[in-house]
mmCIF file of C-alpha atoms and ligand atoms in Angstrom:
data_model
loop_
_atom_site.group_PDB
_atom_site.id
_atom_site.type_symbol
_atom_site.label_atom_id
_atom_site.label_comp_id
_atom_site.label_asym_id
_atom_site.label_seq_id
_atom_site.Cartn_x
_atom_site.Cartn_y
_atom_site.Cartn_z
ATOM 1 C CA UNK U 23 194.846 97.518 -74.162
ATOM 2 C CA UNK U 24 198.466 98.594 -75.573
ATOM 3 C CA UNK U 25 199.886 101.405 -72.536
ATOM 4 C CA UNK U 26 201.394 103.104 -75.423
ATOM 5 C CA UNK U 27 201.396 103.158 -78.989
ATOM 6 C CA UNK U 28 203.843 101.261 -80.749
ATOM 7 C CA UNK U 29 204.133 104.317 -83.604
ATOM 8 C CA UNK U 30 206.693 105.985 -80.936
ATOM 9 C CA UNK U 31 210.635 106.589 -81.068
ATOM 10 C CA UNK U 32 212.181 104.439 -78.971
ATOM 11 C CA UNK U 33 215.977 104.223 -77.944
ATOM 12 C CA UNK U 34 217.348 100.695 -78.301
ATOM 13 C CA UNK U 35 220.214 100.722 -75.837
ATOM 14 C CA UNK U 36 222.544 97.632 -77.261
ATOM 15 C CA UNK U 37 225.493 95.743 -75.861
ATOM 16 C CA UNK U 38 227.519 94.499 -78.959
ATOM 17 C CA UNK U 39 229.904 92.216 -76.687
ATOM 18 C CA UNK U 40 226.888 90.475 -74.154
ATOM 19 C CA UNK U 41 226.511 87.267 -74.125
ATOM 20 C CA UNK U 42 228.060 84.239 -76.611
ATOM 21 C CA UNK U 43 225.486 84.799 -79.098
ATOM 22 C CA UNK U 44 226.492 86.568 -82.334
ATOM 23 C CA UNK U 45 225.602 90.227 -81.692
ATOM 24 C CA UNK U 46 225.312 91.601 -85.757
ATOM 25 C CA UNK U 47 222.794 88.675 -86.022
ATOM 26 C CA UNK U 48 220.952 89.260 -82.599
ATOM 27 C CA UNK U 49 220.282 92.905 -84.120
ATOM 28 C CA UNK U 50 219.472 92.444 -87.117
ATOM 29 C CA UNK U 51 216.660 90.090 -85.745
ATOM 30 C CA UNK U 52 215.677 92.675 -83.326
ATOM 31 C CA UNK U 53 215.451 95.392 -85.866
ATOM 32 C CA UNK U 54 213.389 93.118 -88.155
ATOM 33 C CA UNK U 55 210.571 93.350 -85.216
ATOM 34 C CA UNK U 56 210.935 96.489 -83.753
ATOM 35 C CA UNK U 57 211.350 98.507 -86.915
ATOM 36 C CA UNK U 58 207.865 98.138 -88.393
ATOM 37 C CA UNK U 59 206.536 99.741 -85.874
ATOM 38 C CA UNK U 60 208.613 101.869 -83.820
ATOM 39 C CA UNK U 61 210.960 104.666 -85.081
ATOM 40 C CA UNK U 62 214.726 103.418 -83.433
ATOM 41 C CA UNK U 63 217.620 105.286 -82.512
ATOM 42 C CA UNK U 64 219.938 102.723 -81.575
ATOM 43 C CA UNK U 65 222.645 103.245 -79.410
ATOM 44 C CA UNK U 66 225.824 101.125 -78.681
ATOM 45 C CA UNK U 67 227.414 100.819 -75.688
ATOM 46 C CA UNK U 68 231.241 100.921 -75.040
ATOM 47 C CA UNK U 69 233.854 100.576 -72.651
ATOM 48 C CA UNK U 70 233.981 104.433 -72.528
ATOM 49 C CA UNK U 71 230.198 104.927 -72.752
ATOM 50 C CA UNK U 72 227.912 102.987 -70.647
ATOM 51 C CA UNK U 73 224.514 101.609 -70.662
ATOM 52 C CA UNK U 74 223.225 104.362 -67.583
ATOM 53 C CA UNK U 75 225.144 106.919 -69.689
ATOM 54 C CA UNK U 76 223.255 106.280 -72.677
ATOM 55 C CA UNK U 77 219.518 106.126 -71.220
ATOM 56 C CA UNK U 78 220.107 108.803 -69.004
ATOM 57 C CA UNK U 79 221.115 110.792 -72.466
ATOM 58 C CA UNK U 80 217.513 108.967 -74.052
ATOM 59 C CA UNK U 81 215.946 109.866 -70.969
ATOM 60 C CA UNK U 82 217.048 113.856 -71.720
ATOM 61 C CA UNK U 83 216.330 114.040 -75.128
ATOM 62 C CA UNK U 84 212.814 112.864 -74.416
ATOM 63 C CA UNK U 85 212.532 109.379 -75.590
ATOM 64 C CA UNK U 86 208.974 107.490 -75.559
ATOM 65 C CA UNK U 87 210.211 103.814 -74.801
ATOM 66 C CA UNK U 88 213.430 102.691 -73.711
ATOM 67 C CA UNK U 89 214.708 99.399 -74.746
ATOM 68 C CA UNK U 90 217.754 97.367 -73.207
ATOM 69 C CA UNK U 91 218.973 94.704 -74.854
ATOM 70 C CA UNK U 92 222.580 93.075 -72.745
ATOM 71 C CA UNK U 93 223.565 91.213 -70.481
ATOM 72 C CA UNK U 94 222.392 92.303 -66.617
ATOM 73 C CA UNK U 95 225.103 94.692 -66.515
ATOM 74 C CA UNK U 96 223.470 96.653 -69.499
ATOM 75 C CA UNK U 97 219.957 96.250 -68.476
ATOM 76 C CA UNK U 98 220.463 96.864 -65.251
ATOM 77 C CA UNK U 99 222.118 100.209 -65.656
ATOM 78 C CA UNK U 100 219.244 101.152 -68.035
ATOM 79 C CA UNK U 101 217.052 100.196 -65.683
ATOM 80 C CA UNK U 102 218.756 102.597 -62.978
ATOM 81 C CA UNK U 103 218.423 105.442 -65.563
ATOM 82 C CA UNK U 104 214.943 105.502 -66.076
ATOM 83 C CA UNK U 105 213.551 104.927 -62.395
ATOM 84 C CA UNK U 106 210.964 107.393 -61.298
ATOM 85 C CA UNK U 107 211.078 108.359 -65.246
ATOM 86 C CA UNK U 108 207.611 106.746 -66.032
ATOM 87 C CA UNK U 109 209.378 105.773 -68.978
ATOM 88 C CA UNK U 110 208.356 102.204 -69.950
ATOM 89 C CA UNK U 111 211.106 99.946 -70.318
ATOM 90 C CA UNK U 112 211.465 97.240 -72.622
ATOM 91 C CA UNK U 113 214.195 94.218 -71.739
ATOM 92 C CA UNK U 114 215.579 91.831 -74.736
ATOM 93 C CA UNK U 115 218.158 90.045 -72.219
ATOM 94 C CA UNK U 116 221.027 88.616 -74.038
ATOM 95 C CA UNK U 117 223.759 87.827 -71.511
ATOM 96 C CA UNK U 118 224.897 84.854 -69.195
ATOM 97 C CA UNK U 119 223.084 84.622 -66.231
ATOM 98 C CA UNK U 120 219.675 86.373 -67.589
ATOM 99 C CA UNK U 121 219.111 87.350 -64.205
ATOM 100 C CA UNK U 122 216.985 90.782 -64.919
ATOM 101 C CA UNK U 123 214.828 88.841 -66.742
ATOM 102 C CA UNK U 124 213.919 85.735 -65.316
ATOM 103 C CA UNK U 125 213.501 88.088 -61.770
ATOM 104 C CA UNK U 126 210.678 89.942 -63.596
ATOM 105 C CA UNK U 127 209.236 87.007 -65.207
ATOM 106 C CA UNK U 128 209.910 88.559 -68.799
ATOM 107 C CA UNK U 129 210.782 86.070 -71.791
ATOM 108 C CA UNK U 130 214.212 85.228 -72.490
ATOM 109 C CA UNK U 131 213.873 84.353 -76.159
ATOM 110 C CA UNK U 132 214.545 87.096 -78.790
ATOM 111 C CA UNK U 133 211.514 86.818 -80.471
ATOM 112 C CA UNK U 134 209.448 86.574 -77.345
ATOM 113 C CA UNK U 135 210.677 89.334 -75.559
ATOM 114 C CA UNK U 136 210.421 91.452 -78.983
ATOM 115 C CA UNK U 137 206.501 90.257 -79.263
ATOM 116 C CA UNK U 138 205.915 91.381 -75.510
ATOM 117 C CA UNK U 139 207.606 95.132 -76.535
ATOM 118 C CA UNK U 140 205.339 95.464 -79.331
ATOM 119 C CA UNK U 141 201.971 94.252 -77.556
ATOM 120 C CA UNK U 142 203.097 97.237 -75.056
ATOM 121 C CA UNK U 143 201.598 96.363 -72.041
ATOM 122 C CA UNK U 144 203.203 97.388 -69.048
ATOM 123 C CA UNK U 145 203.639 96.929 -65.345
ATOM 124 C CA UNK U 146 204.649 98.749 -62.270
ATOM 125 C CA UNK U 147 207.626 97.524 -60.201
ATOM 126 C CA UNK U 148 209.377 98.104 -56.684
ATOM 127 C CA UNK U 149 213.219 99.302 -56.731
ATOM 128 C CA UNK U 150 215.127 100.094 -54.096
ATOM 129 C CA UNK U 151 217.882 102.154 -53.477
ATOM 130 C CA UNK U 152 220.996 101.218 -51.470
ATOM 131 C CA UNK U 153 223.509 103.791 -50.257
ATOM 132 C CA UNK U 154 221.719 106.149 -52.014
ATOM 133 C CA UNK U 155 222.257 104.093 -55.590
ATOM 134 C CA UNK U 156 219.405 102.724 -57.490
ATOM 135 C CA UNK U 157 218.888 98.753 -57.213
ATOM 136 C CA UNK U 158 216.367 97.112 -59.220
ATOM 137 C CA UNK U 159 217.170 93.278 -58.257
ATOM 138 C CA UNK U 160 219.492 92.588 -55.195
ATOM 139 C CA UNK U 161 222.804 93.507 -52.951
ATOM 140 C CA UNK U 162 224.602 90.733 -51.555
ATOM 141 C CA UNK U 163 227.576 91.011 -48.984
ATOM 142 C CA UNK U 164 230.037 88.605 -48.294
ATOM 143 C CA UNK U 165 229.851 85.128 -50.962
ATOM 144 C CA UNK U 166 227.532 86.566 -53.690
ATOM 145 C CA UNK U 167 229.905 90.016 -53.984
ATOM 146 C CA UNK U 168 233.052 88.020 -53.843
ATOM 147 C CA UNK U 169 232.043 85.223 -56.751
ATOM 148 C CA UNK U 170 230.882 88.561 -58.471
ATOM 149 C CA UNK U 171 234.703 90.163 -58.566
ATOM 150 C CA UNK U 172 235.900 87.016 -59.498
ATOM 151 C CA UNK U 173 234.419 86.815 -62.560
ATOM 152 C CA UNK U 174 235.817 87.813 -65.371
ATOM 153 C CA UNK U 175 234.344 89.085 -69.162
ATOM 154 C CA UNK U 176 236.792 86.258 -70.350
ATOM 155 C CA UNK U 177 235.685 83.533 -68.652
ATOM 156 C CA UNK U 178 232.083 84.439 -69.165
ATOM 157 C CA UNK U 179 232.915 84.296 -72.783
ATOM 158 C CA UNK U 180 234.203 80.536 -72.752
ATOM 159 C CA UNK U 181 232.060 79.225 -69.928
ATOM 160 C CA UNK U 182 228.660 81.239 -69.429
ATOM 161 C CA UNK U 183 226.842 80.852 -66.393
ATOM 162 C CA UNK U 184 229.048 77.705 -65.360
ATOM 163 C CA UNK U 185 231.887 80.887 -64.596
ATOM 164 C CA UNK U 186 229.435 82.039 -62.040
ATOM 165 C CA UNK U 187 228.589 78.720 -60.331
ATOM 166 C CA UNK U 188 232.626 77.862 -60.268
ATOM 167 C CA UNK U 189 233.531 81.352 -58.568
ATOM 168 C CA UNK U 190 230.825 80.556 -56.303
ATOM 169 C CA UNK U 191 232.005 77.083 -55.178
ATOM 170 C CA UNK U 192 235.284 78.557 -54.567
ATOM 171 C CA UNK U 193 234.835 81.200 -52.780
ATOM 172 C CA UNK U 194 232.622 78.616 -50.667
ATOM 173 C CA UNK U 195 235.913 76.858 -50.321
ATOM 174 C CA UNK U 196 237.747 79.922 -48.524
ATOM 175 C CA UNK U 197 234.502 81.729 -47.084
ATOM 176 C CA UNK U 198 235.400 83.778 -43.890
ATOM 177 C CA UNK U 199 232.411 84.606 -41.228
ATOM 178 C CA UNK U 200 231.936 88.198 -40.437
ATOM 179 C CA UNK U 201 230.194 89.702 -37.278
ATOM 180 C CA UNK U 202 226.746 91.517 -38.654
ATOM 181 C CA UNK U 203 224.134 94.312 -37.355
ATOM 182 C CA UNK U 204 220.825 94.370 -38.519
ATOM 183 C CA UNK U 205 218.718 96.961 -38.114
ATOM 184 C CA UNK U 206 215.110 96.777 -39.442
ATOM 185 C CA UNK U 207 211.915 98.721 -38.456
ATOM 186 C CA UNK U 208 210.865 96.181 -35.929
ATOM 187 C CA UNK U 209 214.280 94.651 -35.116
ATOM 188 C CA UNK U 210 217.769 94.845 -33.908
ATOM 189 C CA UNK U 211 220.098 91.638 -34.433
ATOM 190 C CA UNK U 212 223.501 90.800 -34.062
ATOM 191 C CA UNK U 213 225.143 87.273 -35.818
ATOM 192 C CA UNK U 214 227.992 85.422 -37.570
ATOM 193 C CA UNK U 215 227.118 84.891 -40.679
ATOM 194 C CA UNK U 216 228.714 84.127 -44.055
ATOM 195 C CA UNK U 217 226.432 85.764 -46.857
ATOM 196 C CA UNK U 218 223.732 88.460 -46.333
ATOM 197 C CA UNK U 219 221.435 88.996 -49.719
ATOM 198 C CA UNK U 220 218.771 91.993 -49.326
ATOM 199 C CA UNK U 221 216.705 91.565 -52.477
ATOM 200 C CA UNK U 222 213.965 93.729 -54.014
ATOM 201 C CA UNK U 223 213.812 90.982 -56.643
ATOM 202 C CA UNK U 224 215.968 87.961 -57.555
ATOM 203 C CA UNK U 225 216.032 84.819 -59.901
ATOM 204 C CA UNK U 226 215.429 81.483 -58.637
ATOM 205 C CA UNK U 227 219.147 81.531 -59.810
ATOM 206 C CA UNK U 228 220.812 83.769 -57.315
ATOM 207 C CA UNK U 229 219.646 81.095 -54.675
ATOM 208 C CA UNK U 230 221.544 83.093 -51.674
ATOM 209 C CA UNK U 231 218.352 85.417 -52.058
ATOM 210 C CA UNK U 232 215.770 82.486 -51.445
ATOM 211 C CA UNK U 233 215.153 82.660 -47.609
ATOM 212 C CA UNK U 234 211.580 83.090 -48.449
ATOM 213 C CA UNK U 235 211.647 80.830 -51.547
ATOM 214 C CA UNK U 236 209.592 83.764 -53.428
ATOM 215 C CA UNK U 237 210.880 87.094 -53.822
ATOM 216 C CA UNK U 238 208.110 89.378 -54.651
ATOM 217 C CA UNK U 239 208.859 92.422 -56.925
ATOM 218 C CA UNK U 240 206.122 94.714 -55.988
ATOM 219 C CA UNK U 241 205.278 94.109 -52.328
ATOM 220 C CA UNK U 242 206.571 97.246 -51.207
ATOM 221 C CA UNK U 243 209.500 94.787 -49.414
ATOM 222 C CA UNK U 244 212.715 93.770 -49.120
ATOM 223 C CA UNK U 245 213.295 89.737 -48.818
ATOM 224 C CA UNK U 246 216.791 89.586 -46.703
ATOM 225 C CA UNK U 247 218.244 86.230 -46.998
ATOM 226 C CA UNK U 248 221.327 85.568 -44.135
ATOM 227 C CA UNK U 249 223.909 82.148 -44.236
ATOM 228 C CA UNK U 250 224.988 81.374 -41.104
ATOM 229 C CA UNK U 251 226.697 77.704 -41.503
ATOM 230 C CA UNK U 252 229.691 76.900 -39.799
ATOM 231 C CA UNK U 253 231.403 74.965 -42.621
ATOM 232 C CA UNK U 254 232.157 74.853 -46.172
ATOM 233 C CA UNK U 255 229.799 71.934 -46.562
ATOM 234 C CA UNK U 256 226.648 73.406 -44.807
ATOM 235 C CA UNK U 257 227.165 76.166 -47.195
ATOM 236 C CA UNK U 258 227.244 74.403 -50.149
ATOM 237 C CA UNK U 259 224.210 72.484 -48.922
ATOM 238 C CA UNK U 260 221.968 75.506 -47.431
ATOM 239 C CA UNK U 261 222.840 76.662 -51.392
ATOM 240 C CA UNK U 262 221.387 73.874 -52.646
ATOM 241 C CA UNK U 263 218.061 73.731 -50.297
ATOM 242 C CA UNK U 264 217.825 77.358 -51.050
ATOM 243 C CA UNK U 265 217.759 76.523 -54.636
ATOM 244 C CA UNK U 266 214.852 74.226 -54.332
ATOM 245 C CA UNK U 267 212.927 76.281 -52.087
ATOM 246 C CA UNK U 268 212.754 78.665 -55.177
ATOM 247 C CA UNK U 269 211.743 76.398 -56.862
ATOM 248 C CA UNK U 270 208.787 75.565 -55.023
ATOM 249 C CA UNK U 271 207.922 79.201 -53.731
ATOM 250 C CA UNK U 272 208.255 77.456 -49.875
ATOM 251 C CA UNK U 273 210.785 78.751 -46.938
ATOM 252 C CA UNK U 274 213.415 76.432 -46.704
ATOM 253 C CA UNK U 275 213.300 75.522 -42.808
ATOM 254 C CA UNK U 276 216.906 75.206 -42.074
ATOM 255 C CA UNK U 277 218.160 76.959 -38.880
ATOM 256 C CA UNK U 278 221.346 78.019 -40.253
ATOM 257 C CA UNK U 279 219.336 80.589 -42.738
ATOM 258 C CA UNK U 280 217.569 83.273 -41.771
ATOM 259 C CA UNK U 281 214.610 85.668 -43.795
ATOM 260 C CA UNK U 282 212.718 88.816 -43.445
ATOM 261 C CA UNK U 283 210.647 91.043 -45.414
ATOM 262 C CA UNK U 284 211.430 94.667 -44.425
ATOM 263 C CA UNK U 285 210.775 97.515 -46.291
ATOM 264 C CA UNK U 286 214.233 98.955 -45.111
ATOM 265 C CA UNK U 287 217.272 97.744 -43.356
ATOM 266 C CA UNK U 288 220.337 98.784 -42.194
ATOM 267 C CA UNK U 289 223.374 96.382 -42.367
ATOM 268 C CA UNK U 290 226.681 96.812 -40.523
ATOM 269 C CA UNK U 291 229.726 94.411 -40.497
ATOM 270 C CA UNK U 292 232.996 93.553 -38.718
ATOM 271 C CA UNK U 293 235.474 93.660 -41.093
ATOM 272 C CA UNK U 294 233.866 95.798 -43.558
ATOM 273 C CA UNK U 295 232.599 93.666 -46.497
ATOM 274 C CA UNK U 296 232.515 94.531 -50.619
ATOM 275 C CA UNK U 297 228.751 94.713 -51.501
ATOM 276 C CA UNK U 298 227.782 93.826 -55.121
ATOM 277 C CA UNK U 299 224.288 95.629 -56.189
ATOM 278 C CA UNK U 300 222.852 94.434 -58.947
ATOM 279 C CA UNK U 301 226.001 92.265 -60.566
ATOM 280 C CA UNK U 302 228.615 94.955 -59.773
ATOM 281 C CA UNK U 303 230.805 95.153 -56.767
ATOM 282 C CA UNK U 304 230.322 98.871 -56.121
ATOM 283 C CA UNK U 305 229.926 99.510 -52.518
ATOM 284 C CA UNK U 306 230.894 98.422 -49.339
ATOM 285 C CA UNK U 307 229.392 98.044 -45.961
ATOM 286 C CA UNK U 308 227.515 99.989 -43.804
ATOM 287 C CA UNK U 309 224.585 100.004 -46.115
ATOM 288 C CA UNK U 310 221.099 101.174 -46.091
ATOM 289 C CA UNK U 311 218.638 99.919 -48.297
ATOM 290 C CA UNK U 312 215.182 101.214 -48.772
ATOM 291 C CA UNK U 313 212.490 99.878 -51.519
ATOM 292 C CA UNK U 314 210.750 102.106 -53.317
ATOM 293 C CA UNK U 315 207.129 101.068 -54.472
ATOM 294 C CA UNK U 316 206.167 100.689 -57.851
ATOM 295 C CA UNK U 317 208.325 103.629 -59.248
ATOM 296 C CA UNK U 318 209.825 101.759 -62.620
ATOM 297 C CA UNK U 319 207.575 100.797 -65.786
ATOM 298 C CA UNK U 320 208.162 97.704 -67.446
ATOM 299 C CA UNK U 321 207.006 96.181 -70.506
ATOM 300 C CA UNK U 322 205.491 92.626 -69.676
ATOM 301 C CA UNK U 323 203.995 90.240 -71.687
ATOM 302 C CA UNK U 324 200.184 90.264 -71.723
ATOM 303 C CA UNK U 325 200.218 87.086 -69.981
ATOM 304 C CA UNK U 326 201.999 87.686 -67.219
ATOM 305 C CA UNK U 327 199.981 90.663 -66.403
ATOM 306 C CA UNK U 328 196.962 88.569 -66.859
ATOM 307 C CA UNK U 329 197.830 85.795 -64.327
ATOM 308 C CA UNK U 330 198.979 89.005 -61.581
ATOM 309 C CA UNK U 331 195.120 89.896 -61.911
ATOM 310 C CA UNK U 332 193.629 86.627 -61.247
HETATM 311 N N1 LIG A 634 231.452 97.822 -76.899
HETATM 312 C C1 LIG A 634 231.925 97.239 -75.784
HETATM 313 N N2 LIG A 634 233.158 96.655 -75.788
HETATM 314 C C2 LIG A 634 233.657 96.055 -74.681
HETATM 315 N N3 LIG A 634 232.982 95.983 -73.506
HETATM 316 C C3 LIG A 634 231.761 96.549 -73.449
HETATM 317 C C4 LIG A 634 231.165 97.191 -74.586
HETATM 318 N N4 LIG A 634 229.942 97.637 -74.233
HETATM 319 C C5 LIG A 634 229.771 97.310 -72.919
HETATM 320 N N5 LIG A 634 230.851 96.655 -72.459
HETATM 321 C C6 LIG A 634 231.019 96.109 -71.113
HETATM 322 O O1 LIG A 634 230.036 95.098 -70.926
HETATM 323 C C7 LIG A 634 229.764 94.983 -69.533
HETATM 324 C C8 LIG A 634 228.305 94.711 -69.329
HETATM 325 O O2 LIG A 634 228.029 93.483 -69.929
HETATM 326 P P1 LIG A 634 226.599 92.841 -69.755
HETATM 327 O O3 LIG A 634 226.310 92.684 -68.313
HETATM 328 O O4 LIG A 634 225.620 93.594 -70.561
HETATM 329 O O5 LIG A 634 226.781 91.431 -70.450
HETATM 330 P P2 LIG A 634 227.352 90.056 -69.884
HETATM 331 O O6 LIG A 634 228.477 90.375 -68.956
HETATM 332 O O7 LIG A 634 227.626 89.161 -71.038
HETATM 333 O O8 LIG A 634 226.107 89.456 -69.127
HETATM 334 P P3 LIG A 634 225.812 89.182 -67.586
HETATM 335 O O9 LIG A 634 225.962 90.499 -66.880
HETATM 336 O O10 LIG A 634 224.420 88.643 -67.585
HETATM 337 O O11 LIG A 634 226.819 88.206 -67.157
HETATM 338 C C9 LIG A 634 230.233 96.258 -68.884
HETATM 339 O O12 LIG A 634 231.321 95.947 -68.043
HETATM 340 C C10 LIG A 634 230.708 97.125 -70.046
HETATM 341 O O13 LIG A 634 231.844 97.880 -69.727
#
């Protein structure tokens, strides 16, 4: 049974620069779905006006359904808008890495994800929030937020995800260890370490979140992921074995990575390190970070909410 009835307005939040596909097209595609059955009030975003802006302005002037359609940036900050909103939220990803998506197992395809939005089934999730800012997939300190500042729009233009994997391998190349405090519920812990991830839910993609190999999105916890090699090369291949423990949904073993499920933690370093939460390097270190249970609604596809009741 449909959660809400596709005969609603909903605001289509739209980045007109995500991705490398051709935006006018993308829309008119979406529009050809969405149209027959919902009334849309489409919004674009800008430099000057953001995705948050603009759902926190849907989320005022009452709107039924929200959908995002972007890269993560955009459907992240959407995302952020319409936590504890009971809003349902509908994601047509569009940009490089697809993270958002593939986290919360929702199709990446156009169509697909435009056939799940009408069907209108929908699911609760965990967020979290971290320094007091909402987080819907992950904050990582140390490698993750520097590869983050290093890339640019440009070069995500020309080289998609590749940009991402090539600011990752060299910031491996000049990675510095910090000193770290942990503070958890049940624990106090002090390391070196070279990459701390604390993820409410993550990609197989952002492997640096993979301590666990599964990162659950509505446990009620927090997977934290810490690197602690001693060279370049360990790095690179602790990255790697993360990468396949993701892929088969298994711990990876190594002792030079460490994992936890919390439901919150507090992380202190020595230096002070940038924090990227959720794609965008906007804080910095001490941070707490708490998850919230099951407080955003997302539109899934029938399947997927299927196989969770098996
Ligand atoms: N009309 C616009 N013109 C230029 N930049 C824009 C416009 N609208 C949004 N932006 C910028 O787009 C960025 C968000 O991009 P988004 O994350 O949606 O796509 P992406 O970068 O291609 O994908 P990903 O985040 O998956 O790599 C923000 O920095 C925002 O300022």
């Amino acid at each position: 049974m449909p959660d809400f009835s596709p005969q609603q307005t909903a605001c289509l939040i739209y980045n007109p620069v995500a991705g490398q596909g051709d935006a006018q097209a993308d829309l008119d595609l979406i529009r050809s779905f969405l149209e027959p059955a919902f009334d849309l009030d489409i919004r674009l975003t800008s430099l000057e006006i953001g995705a948050n802006q603009l759902a926190h302005e849907a989320v005022e002037r009452g709107a039924e359904v929200v959908i995002a359609s972007g890269g993560d940036g955009t459907l992240s900050g959407v995302a952020e808008a319409l936590v504890g909103t009971g809003i349902p939220l509908g994601v047509i990803s569009r940009g490089t890495a697809n993270a958002f998506a593939s986290a919360l197992g929702l199709p990446l395809a156009i169509e697909l994800a435009c056939e799940a939005i009408l069907d209108g089934v929908t699911r609760m999730v965990d967020t979290a929030r971290c320094n007091g800012l909402p987080m819907v997939l992950l904050a990582g300190i140390g490698l993750e937020a520097e590869a983050v500042a290093r890339t640019s729009r440009e070069a995500k233009s020309w080289f998609g995800t590749l940009a991402y994997i090539w600011a990752g391998l060299q910031q491996l190349g000049e990675m510095q260890p910090f000193l770290v405090e942990i503070e958890t519920p049940d624990l106090l812990l002090r390391a070196e370490a070279t990459a701390i991830t604390i993820a409410n839910a993550a990609p197989p993609t952002s492997v640096l979140a993979q301590g666990s190999g599964e990162c659950v999105y509505d446990d009620g916890l927090l997977d934290l992921t810490i690197l602690i090699p001693n060279s370049a090369l360990e790095a690179l291949t602790a990255a790697f074995t993360l990468y396949y423990s993701a892929l088969r949904s298994e711990a990876s073993g190594r002792p030079d990575i460490g994992h936890l499920l919390t439901p919150w933690v507090r992380v202190s370093t020595q230096p002070a390190q940038a924090v990227a939460i959720d794609g965008e390097v906007i804080a910095q270190t001490p941070l707490t970070v708490e998850c919230v249970p099951r407080d955003l609604k997302v539109i899934v596809p029938i399947a997927q909410l299927q196989q969770a009741l098996l």
